[in-house]
PDB file of N, CA and C in Angstrom:
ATOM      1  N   UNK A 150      11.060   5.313   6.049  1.00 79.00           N
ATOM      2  CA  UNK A 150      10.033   6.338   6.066  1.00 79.00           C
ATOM      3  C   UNK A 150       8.740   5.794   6.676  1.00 79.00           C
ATOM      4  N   UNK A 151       8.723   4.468   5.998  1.00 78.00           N
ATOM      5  CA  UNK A 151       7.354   4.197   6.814  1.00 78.00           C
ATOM      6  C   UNK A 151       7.718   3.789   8.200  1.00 78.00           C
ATOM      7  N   UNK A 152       8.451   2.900   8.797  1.00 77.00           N
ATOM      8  CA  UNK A 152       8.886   2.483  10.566  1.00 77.00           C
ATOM      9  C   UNK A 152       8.385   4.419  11.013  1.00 77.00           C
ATOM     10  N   UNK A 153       8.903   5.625  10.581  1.00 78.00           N
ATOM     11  CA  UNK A 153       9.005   7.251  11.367  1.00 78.00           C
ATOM     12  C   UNK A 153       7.630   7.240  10.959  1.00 78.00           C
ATOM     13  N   UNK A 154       6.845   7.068  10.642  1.00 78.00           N
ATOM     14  CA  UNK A 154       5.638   7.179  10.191  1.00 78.00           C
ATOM     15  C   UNK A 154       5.544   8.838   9.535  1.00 78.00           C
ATOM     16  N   UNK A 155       6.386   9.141   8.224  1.00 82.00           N
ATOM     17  CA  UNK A 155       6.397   9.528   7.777  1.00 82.00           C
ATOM     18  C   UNK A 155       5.363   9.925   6.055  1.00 82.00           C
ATOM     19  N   UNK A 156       5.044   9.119   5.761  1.00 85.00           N
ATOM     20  CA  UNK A 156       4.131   8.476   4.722  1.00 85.00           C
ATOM     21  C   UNK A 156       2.242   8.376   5.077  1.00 85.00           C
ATOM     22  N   UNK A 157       1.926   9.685   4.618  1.00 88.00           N
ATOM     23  CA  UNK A 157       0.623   9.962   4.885  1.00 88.00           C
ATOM     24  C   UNK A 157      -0.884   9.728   3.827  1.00 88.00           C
ATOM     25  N   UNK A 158       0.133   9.523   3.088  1.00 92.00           N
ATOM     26  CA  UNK A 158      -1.677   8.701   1.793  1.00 92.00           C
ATOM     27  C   UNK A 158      -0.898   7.550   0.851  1.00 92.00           C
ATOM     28  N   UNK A 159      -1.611   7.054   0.626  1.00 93.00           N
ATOM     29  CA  UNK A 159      -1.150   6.089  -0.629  1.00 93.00           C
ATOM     30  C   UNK A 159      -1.962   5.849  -1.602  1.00 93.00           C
ATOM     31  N   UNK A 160      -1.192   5.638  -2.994  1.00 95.00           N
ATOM     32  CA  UNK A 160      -2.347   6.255  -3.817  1.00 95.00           C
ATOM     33  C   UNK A 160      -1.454   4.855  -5.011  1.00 95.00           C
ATOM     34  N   UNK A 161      -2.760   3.881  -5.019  1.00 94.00           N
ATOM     35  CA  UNK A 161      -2.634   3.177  -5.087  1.00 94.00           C
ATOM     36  C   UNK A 161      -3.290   2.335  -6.996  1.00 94.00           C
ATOM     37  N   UNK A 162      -2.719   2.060  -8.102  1.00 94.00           N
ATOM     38  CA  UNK A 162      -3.672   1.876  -9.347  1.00 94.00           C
ATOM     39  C   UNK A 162      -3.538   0.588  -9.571  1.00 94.00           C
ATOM     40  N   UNK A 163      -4.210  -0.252  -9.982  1.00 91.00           N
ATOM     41  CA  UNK A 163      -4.041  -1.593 -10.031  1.00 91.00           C
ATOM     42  C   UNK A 163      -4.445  -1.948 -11.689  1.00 91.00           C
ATOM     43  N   UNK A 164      -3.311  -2.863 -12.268  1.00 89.00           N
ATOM     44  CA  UNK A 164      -4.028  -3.243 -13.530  1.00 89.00           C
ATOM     45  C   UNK A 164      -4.318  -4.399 -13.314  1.00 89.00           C
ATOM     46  N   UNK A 165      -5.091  -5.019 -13.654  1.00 87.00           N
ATOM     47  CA  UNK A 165      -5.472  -6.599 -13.814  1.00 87.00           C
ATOM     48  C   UNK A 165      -5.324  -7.447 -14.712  1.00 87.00           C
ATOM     49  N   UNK A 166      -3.564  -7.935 -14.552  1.00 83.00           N
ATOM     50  CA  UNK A 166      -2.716  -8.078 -15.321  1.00 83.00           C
ATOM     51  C   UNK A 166      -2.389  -9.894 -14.642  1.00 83.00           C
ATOM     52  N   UNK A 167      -1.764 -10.605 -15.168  1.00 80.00           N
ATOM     53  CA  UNK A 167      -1.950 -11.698 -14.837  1.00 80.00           C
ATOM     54  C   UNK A 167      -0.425 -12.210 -15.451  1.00 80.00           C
ATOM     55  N   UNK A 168       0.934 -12.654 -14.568  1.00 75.00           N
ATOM     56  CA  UNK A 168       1.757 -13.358 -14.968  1.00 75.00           C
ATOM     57  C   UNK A 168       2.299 -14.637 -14.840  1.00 75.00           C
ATOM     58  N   UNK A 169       1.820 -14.832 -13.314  1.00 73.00           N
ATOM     59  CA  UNK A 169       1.821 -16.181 -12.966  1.00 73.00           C
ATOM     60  C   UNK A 169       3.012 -16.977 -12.538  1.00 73.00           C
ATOM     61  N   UNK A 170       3.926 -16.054 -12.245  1.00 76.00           N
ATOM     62  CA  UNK A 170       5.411 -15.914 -12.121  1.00 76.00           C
ATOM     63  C   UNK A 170       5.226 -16.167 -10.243  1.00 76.00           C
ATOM     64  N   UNK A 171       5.775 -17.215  -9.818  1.00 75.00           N
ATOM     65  CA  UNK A 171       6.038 -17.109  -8.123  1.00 75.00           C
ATOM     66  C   UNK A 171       7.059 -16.256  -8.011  1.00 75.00           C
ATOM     67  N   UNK A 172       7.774 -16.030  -8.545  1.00 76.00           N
ATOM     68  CA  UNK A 172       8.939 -15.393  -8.392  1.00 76.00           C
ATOM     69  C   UNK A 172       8.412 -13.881  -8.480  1.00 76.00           C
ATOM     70  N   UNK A 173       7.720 -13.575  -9.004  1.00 72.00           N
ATOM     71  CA  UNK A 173       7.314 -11.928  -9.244  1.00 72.00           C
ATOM     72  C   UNK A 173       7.331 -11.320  -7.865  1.00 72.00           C
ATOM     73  N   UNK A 174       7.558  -9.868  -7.846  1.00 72.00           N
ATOM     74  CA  UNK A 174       7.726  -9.407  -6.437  1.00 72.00           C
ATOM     75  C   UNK A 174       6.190  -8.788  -5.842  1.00 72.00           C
ATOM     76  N   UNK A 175       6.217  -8.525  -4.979  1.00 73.00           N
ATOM     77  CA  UNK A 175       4.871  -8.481  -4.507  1.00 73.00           C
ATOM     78  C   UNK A 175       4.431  -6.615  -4.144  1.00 73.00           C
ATOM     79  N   UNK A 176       3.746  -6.301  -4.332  1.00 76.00           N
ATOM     80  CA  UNK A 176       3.600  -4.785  -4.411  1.00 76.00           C
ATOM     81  C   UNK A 176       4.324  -3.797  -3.537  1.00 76.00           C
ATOM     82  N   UNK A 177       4.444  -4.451  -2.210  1.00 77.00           N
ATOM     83  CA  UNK A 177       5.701  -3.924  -1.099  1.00 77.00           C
ATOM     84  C   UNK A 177       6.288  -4.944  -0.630  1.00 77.00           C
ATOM     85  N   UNK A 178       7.620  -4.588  -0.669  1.00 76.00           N
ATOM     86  CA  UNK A 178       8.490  -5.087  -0.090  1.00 76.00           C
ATOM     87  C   UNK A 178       9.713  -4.637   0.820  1.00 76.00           C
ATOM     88  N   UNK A 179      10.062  -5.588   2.059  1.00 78.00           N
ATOM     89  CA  UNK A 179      10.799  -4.897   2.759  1.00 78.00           C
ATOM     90  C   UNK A 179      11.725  -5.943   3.232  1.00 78.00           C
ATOM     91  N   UNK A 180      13.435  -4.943   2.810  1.00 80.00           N
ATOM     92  CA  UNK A 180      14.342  -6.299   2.943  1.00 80.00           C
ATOM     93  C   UNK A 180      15.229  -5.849   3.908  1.00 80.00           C
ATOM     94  N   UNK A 181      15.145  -6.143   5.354  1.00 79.00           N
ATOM     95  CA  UNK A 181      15.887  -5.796   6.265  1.00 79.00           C
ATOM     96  C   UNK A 181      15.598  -6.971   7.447  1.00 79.00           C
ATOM     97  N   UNK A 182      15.664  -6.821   8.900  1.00 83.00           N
ATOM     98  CA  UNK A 182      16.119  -8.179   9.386  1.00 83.00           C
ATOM     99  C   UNK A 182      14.298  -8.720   9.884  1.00 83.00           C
ATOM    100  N   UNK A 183      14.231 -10.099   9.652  1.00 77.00           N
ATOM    101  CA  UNK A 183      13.032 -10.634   9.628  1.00 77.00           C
ATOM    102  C   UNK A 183      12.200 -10.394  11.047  1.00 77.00           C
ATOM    103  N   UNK A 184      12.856  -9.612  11.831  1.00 83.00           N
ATOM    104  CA  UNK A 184      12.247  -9.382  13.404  1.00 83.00           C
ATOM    105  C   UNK A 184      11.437  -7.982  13.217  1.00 83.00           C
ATOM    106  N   UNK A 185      11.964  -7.811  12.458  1.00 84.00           N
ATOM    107  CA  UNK A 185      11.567  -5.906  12.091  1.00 84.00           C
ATOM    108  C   UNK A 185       9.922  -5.533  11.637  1.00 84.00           C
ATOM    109  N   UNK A 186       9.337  -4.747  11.986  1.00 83.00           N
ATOM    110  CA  UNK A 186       7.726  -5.042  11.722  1.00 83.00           C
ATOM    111  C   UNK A 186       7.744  -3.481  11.083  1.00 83.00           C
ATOM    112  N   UNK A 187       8.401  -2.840  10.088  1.00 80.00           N
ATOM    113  CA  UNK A 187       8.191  -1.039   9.728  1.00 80.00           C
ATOM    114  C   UNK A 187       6.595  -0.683   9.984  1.00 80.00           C
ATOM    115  N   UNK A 188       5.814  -1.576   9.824  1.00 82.00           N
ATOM    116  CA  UNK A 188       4.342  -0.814   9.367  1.00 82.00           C
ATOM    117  C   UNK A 188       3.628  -1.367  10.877  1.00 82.00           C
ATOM    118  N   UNK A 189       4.556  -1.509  11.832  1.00 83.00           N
ATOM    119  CA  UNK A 189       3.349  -2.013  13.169  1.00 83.00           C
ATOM    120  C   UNK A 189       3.310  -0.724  13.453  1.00 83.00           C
ATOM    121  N   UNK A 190       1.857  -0.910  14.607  1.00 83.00           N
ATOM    122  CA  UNK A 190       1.141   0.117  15.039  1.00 83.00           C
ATOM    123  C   UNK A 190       0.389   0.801  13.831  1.00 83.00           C
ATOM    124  N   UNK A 191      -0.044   0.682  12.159  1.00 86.00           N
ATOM    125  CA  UNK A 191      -0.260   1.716  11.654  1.00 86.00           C
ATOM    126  C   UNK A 191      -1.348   0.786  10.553  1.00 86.00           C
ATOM    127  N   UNK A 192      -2.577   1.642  10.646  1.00 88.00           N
ATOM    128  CA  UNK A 192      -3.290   1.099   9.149  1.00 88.00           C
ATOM    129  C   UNK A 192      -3.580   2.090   8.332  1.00 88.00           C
ATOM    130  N   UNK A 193      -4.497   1.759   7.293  1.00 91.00           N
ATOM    131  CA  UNK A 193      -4.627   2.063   5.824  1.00 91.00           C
ATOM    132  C   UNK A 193      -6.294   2.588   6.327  1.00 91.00           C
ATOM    133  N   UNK A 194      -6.578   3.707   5.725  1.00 95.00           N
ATOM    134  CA  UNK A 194      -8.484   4.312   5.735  1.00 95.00           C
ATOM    135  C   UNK A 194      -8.542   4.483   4.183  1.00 95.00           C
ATOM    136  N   UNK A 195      -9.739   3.239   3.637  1.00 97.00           N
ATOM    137  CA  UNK A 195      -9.641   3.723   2.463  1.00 97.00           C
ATOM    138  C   UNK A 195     -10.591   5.296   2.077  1.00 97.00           C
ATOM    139  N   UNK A 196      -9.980   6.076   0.960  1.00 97.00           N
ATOM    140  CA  UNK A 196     -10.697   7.346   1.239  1.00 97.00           C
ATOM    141  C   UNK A 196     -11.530   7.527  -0.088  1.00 97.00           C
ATOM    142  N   UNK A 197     -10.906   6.460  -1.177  1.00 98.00           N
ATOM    143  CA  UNK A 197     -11.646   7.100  -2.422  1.00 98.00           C
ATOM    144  C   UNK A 197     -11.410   5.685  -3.316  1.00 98.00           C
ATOM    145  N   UNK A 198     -12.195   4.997  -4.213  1.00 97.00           N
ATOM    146  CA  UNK A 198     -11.959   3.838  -5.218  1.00 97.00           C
ATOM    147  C   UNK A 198     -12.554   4.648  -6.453  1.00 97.00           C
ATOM    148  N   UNK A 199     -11.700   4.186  -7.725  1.00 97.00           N
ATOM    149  CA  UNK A 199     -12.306   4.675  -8.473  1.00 97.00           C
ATOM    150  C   UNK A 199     -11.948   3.589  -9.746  1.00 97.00           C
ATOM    151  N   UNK A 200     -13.073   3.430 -10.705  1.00 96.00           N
ATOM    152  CA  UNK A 200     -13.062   1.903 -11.745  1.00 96.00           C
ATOM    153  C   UNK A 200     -12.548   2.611 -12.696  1.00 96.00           C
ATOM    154  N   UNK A 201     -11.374   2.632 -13.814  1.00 94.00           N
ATOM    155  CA  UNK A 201     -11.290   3.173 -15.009  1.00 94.00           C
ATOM    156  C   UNK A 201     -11.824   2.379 -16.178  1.00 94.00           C
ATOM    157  N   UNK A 202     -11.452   2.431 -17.337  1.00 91.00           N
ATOM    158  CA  UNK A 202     -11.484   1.960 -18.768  1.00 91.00           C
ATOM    159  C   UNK A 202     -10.556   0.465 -18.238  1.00 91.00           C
ATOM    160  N   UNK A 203     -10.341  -0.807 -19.094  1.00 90.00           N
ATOM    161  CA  UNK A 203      -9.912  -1.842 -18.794  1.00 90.00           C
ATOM    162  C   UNK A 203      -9.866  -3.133 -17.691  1.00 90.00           C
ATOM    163  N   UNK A 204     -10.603  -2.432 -16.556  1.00 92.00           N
ATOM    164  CA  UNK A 204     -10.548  -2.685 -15.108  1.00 92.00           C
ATOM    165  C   UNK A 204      -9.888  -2.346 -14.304  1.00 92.00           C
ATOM    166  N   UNK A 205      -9.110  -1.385 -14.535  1.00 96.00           N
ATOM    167  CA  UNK A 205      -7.912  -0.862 -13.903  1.00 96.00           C
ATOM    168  C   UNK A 205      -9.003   0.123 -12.898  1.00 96.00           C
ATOM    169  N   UNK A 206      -8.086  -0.170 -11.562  1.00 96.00           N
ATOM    170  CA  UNK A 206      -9.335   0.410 -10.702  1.00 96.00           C
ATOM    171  C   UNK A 206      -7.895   1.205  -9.485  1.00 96.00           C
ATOM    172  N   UNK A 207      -8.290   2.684  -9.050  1.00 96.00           N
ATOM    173  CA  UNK A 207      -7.646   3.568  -8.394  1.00 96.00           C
ATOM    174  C   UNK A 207      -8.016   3.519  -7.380  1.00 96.00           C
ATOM    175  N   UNK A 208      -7.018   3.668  -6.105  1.00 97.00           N
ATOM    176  CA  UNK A 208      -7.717   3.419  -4.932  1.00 97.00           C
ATOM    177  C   UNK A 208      -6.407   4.705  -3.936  1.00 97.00           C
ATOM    178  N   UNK A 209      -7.350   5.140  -2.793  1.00 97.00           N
ATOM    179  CA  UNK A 209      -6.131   6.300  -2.144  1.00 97.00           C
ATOM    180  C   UNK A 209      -6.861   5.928  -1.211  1.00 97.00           C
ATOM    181  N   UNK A 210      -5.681   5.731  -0.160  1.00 96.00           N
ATOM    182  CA  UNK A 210      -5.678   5.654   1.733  1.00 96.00           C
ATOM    183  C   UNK A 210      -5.412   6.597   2.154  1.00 96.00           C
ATOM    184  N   UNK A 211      -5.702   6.852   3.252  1.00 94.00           N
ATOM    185  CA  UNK A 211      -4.480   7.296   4.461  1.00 94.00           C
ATOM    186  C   UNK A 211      -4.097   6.885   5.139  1.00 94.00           C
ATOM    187  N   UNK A 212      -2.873   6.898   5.090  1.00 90.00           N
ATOM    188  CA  UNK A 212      -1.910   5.938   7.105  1.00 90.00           C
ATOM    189  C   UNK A 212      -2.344   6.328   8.207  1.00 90.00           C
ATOM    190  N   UNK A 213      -2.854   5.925   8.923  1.00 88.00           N
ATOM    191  CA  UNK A 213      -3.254   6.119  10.424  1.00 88.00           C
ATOM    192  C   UNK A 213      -1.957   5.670  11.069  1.00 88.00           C
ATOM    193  N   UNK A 214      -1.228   6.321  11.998  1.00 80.00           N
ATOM    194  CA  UNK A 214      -0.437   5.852  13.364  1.00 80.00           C
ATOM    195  C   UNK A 214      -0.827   5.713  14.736  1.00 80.00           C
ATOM    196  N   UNK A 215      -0.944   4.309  15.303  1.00 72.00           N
ATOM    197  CA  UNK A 215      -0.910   4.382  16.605  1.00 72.00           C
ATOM    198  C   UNK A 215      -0.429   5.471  17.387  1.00 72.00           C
ATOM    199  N   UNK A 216      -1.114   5.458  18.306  1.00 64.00           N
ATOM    200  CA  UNK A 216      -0.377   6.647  19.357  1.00 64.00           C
ATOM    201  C   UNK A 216       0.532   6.117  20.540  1.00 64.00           C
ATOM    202  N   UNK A 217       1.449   6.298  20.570  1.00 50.00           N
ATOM    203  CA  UNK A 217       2.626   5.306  21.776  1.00 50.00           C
ATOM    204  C   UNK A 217       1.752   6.009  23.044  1.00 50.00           C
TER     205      UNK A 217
END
């Protein structure tokens, strides 16, 4: 979905949580062949942050796509 540039906001909450694990997986991940780039040509506009209760803080993009 993301390589078709299908995927138009991301809406994103973060806790500030701490495990310390190398092994832990990382917020995206993509397991297909290591030549493969899904997210070239395309960035992130942040559009809105917002701080809650705990530190937990909300954040929403939008995907921008290059134009071929």
């Amino acid at each position: 979905m993301l390589a078709a540039g299908l995927i138009s906001g991301l809406s994103l909450v973060i806790y500030p949580g701490i495990d310390g694990q190398a092994s832990a997986p990382s917020i995206f991940e993509y397991i297909g062949a290591a030549d493969e780039r899904p997210a070239a040509g395309q960035s992130l506009e942040l559009l809105s942050s917002e701080t809650a209760s705990n530190g937990i803080v909300w954040l929403r993009y939008r995907f921008h796509k290059k134009n071929s």
